[in-house]
């Protein structure tokens, strides 16, 4: 993601980087990732997958509010 440098540095570069970080954060937390098909990678002259790298992405179930009655608070269990 090039933004240039020097006296004419892109004014939105930090905002764009922050938005990308938030986007990746939500992708990692809200989805499970797995390989859709197995493929043998080779690493000469660089890592490559002959069939590409298909990935299966599944949305994780959202959990509702937790019941905190039996949680440990300040080192002691609630009764």
Short mmCIF file of N, CA and C in Angstrom, two decimals:
data_model
loop_
_atom_site.label_atom_id
_atom_site.label_comp_id
_atom_site.label_asym_id
_atom_site.label_seq_id
_atom_site.Cartn_x
_atom_site.Cartn_y
_atom_site.Cartn_z
N UNK A 1 0.84 -1.15 0.00
CA UNK A 1 0.00 0.00 0.00
C UNK A 1 0.91 1.24 0.00
N UNK A 2 1.34 1.71 -1.16
CA UNK A 2 2.26 2.85 -1.21
C UNK A 2 1.54 4.18 -0.98
N UNK A 3 2.15 5.04 -0.21
CA UNK A 3 1.59 6.36 0.05
C UNK A 3 2.56 7.47 -0.32
N UNK A 4 3.78 7.12 -0.70
CA UNK A 4 4.77 8.16 -0.99
C UNK A 4 5.36 8.69 0.30
N UNK A 5 6.31 9.57 0.17
CA UNK A 5 6.94 10.12 1.35
C UNK A 5 7.40 11.54 1.08
N UNK A 6 8.13 12.08 2.01
CA UNK A 6 8.64 13.42 1.83
C UNK A 6 7.60 14.48 2.15
N UNK A 7 7.78 15.67 1.57
CA UNK A 7 6.90 16.80 1.91
C UNK A 7 5.46 16.62 1.43
N UNK A 8 5.23 15.72 0.49
CA UNK A 8 3.88 15.52 -0.03
C UNK A 8 3.31 14.16 0.40
N UNK A 9 3.59 13.79 1.62
CA UNK A 9 3.11 12.53 2.17
C UNK A 9 1.59 12.51 2.19
N UNK A 10 1.00 11.39 1.85
CA UNK A 10 -0.45 11.25 1.81
C UNK A 10 -1.05 11.53 3.19
N UNK A 11 -2.01 12.43 3.24
CA UNK A 11 -2.63 12.81 4.51
C UNK A 11 -3.46 11.68 5.11
N UNK A 12 -3.95 10.77 4.29
CA UNK A 12 -4.80 9.69 4.79
C UNK A 12 -4.08 8.39 5.03
N UNK A 13 -2.76 8.38 4.96
CA UNK A 13 -2.03 7.11 5.08
C UNK A 13 -2.25 6.44 6.43
N UNK A 14 -2.21 7.18 7.51
CA UNK A 14 -2.39 6.58 8.83
C UNK A 14 -3.82 6.09 9.01
N UNK A 15 -4.80 6.82 8.48
CA UNK A 15 -6.19 6.39 8.56
C UNK A 15 -6.39 5.09 7.78
N UNK A 16 -5.80 5.00 6.59
CA UNK A 16 -5.93 3.79 5.78
C UNK A 16 -5.29 2.59 6.48
N UNK A 17 -4.14 2.79 7.11
CA UNK A 17 -3.48 1.70 7.84
C UNK A 17 -4.33 1.26 9.03
N UNK A 18 -4.93 2.21 9.73
CA UNK A 18 -5.80 1.89 10.86
C UNK A 18 -7.03 1.11 10.40
N UNK A 19 -7.64 1.53 9.29
CA UNK A 19 -8.80 0.83 8.77
C UNK A 19 -8.45 -0.60 8.35
N UNK A 20 -7.28 -0.80 7.76
CA UNK A 20 -6.86 -2.15 7.38
C UNK A 20 -6.65 -3.02 8.63
N UNK A 21 -6.06 -2.44 9.68
CA UNK A 21 -5.84 -3.19 10.91
C UNK A 21 -7.17 -3.60 11.55
N UNK A 22 -8.15 -2.71 11.57
CA UNK A 22 -9.46 -3.02 12.14
C UNK A 22 -10.15 -4.09 11.30
N UNK A 23 -10.06 -3.99 9.97
CA UNK A 23 -10.67 -4.96 9.07
C UNK A 23 -10.08 -6.36 9.30
N UNK A 24 -8.76 -6.46 9.37
CA UNK A 24 -8.10 -7.75 9.59
C UNK A 24 -8.45 -8.29 10.98
N UNK A 25 -8.51 -7.42 11.97
CA UNK A 25 -8.89 -7.82 13.33
C UNK A 25 -10.26 -8.50 13.32
N UNK A 26 -11.24 -7.90 12.65
CA UNK A 26 -12.58 -8.48 12.60
C UNK A 26 -12.62 -9.76 11.78
N UNK A 27 -11.83 -9.86 10.72
CA UNK A 27 -11.78 -11.10 9.95
C UNK A 27 -11.25 -12.25 10.79
N UNK A 28 -10.22 -11.98 11.57
CA UNK A 28 -9.61 -13.03 12.38
C UNK A 28 -10.53 -13.45 13.53
N UNK A 29 -11.21 -12.49 14.16
CA UNK A 29 -12.06 -12.82 15.31
C UNK A 29 -13.40 -13.44 14.94
N UNK A 30 -13.96 -13.08 13.81
CA UNK A 30 -15.33 -13.48 13.48
C UNK A 30 -15.44 -14.63 12.49
N UNK A 31 -14.33 -15.12 11.97
CA UNK A 31 -14.38 -16.18 10.97
C UNK A 31 -13.36 -17.26 11.29
N UNK A 32 -13.69 -18.51 10.93
CA UNK A 32 -12.70 -19.59 11.03
C UNK A 32 -12.17 -19.84 9.62
N UNK A 33 -10.91 -20.17 9.52
CA UNK A 33 -10.23 -20.34 8.25
C UNK A 33 -9.66 -21.75 8.17
N UNK A 34 -9.80 -22.39 7.03
CA UNK A 34 -9.20 -23.71 6.83
C UNK A 34 -8.91 -23.88 5.34
N UNK A 35 -7.97 -24.77 5.03
CA UNK A 35 -7.67 -25.04 3.63
C UNK A 35 -8.81 -25.82 3.01
N UNK A 36 -9.27 -25.38 1.85
CA UNK A 36 -10.38 -26.04 1.17
C UNK A 36 -9.91 -27.30 0.45
N UNK A 37 -8.67 -27.32 0.01
CA UNK A 37 -8.11 -28.48 -0.69
C UNK A 37 -6.64 -28.59 -0.34
N UNK A 38 -6.14 -29.81 -0.26
CA UNK A 38 -4.72 -29.97 0.05
C UNK A 38 -3.91 -29.78 -1.23
N UNK A 39 -2.75 -29.23 -1.08
CA UNK A 39 -1.86 -28.98 -2.21
C UNK A 39 -0.43 -29.00 -1.68
N UNK A 40 0.47 -29.53 -2.45
CA UNK A 40 1.88 -29.58 -2.05
C UNK A 40 2.58 -28.32 -2.54
N UNK A 41 3.12 -27.54 -1.61
CA UNK A 41 3.83 -26.32 -1.98
C UNK A 41 5.25 -26.66 -2.38
N UNK A 42 5.80 -25.88 -3.28
CA UNK A 42 7.22 -25.99 -3.56
C UNK A 42 7.85 -24.63 -3.35
N UNK A 43 9.13 -24.62 -3.00
CA UNK A 43 9.76 -23.39 -2.54
C UNK A 43 10.94 -22.94 -3.39
N UNK A 44 10.95 -23.22 -4.68
CA UNK A 44 12.05 -22.73 -5.50
C UNK A 44 11.51 -22.05 -6.72
N UNK A 45 11.89 -20.90 -7.07
CA UNK A 45 12.73 -19.93 -6.34
C UNK A 45 11.97 -19.19 -5.25
N UNK A 46 10.66 -19.39 -5.17
CA UNK A 46 9.85 -18.80 -4.11
C UNK A 46 8.70 -19.76 -3.81
N UNK A 47 8.06 -19.58 -2.67
CA UNK A 47 6.96 -20.48 -2.29
C UNK A 47 5.80 -20.29 -3.26
N UNK A 48 5.30 -21.41 -3.80
CA UNK A 48 4.20 -21.36 -4.74
C UNK A 48 3.31 -22.58 -4.54
N UNK A 49 2.05 -22.43 -4.81
CA UNK A 49 1.10 -23.52 -4.76
C UNK A 49 0.56 -23.72 -6.17
N UNK A 50 0.84 -24.87 -6.79
CA UNK A 50 0.43 -25.08 -8.18
C UNK A 50 -1.06 -24.91 -8.42
N UNK A 51 -1.90 -25.27 -7.46
CA UNK A 51 -3.35 -25.16 -7.61
C UNK A 51 -3.90 -23.90 -6.95
N UNK A 52 -3.04 -22.98 -6.58
CA UNK A 52 -3.48 -21.83 -5.81
C UNK A 52 -3.60 -22.24 -4.35
N UNK A 53 -4.24 -21.45 -3.57
CA UNK A 53 -4.43 -21.77 -2.15
C UNK A 53 -5.87 -21.48 -1.75
N UNK A 54 -6.80 -22.37 -2.14
CA UNK A 54 -8.20 -22.13 -1.80
C UNK A 54 -8.43 -22.26 -0.29
N UNK A 55 -9.16 -21.31 0.25
CA UNK A 55 -9.41 -21.26 1.68
C UNK A 55 -10.92 -21.26 1.91
N UNK A 56 -11.36 -22.08 2.86
CA UNK A 56 -12.77 -22.09 3.26
C UNK A 56 -12.91 -21.16 4.46
N UNK A 57 -13.82 -20.22 4.36
CA UNK A 57 -14.04 -19.24 5.42
C UNK A 57 -15.46 -19.42 5.94
N UNK A 58 -15.59 -19.65 7.24
CA UNK A 58 -16.90 -19.83 7.86
C UNK A 58 -17.08 -18.83 8.98
N UNK A 59 -18.25 -18.21 9.01
CA UNK A 59 -18.55 -17.24 10.07
C UNK A 59 -18.74 -17.97 11.39
N UNK A 60 -18.12 -17.48 12.44
CA UNK A 60 -18.27 -18.06 13.77
C UNK A 60 -19.60 -17.62 14.37
N UNK A 61 -20.15 -18.46 15.23
CA UNK A 61 -21.40 -18.14 15.90
C UNK A 61 -21.16 -17.04 16.92
N UNK A 62 -22.03 -16.06 16.94
CA UNK A 62 -21.92 -15.01 17.96
C UNK A 62 -22.50 -15.54 19.25
N UNK A 63 -21.85 -15.22 20.35
CA UNK A 63 -22.36 -15.63 21.65
C UNK A 63 -23.04 -14.44 22.31
N UNK A 64 -24.09 -14.71 23.04
CA UNK A 64 -24.81 -13.66 23.73
C UNK A 64 -24.13 -13.30 25.04
N UNK A 65 -24.80 -12.51 25.84
CA UNK A 65 -24.23 -12.14 27.15
C UNK A 65 -23.97 -13.39 27.99
N UNK A 66 -22.88 -13.39 28.68
CA UNK A 66 -22.50 -14.54 29.50
C UNK A 66 -23.16 -14.45 30.87
N UNK A 67 -23.46 -15.60 31.45
CA UNK A 67 -23.97 -15.66 32.81
C UNK A 67 -22.77 -15.60 33.75
N UNK A 68 -22.67 -14.53 34.52
CA UNK A 68 -21.49 -14.31 35.35
C UNK A 68 -21.65 -14.81 36.78
N UNK A 69 -22.72 -15.53 37.09
CA UNK A 69 -22.95 -15.96 38.46
C UNK A 69 -21.85 -16.87 39.00
N UNK A 70 -21.29 -17.73 38.18
CA UNK A 70 -20.31 -18.70 38.66
C UNK A 70 -18.88 -18.32 38.32
N UNK A 71 -18.65 -17.09 37.90
CA UNK A 71 -17.30 -16.66 37.57
C UNK A 71 -16.51 -16.37 38.84
N UNK A 72 -15.21 -16.41 38.70
CA UNK A 72 -14.32 -16.10 39.81
C UNK A 72 -14.11 -14.59 39.84
N UNK A 73 -14.33 -13.97 41.01
CA UNK A 73 -14.16 -12.53 41.15
C UNK A 73 -13.20 -12.29 42.30
N UNK A 74 -12.14 -11.53 42.06
CA UNK A 74 -11.14 -11.20 43.08
C UNK A 74 -10.60 -12.43 43.79
N UNK A 75 -10.37 -13.50 43.06
CA UNK A 75 -9.77 -14.69 43.63
C UNK A 75 -10.72 -15.58 44.41
N UNK A 76 -11.97 -15.20 44.56
CA UNK A 76 -12.94 -16.01 45.30
C UNK A 76 -14.15 -16.26 44.42
N UNK A 77 -14.72 -17.44 44.54
CA UNK A 77 -15.90 -17.76 43.74
C UNK A 77 -17.13 -17.10 44.35
N UNK A 78 -18.02 -16.65 43.46
CA UNK A 78 -19.29 -16.09 43.93
C UNK A 78 -20.21 -17.22 44.36
N UNK A 79 -21.05 -16.94 45.31
CA UNK A 79 -22.01 -17.94 45.75
C UNK A 79 -23.39 -17.55 45.33
#
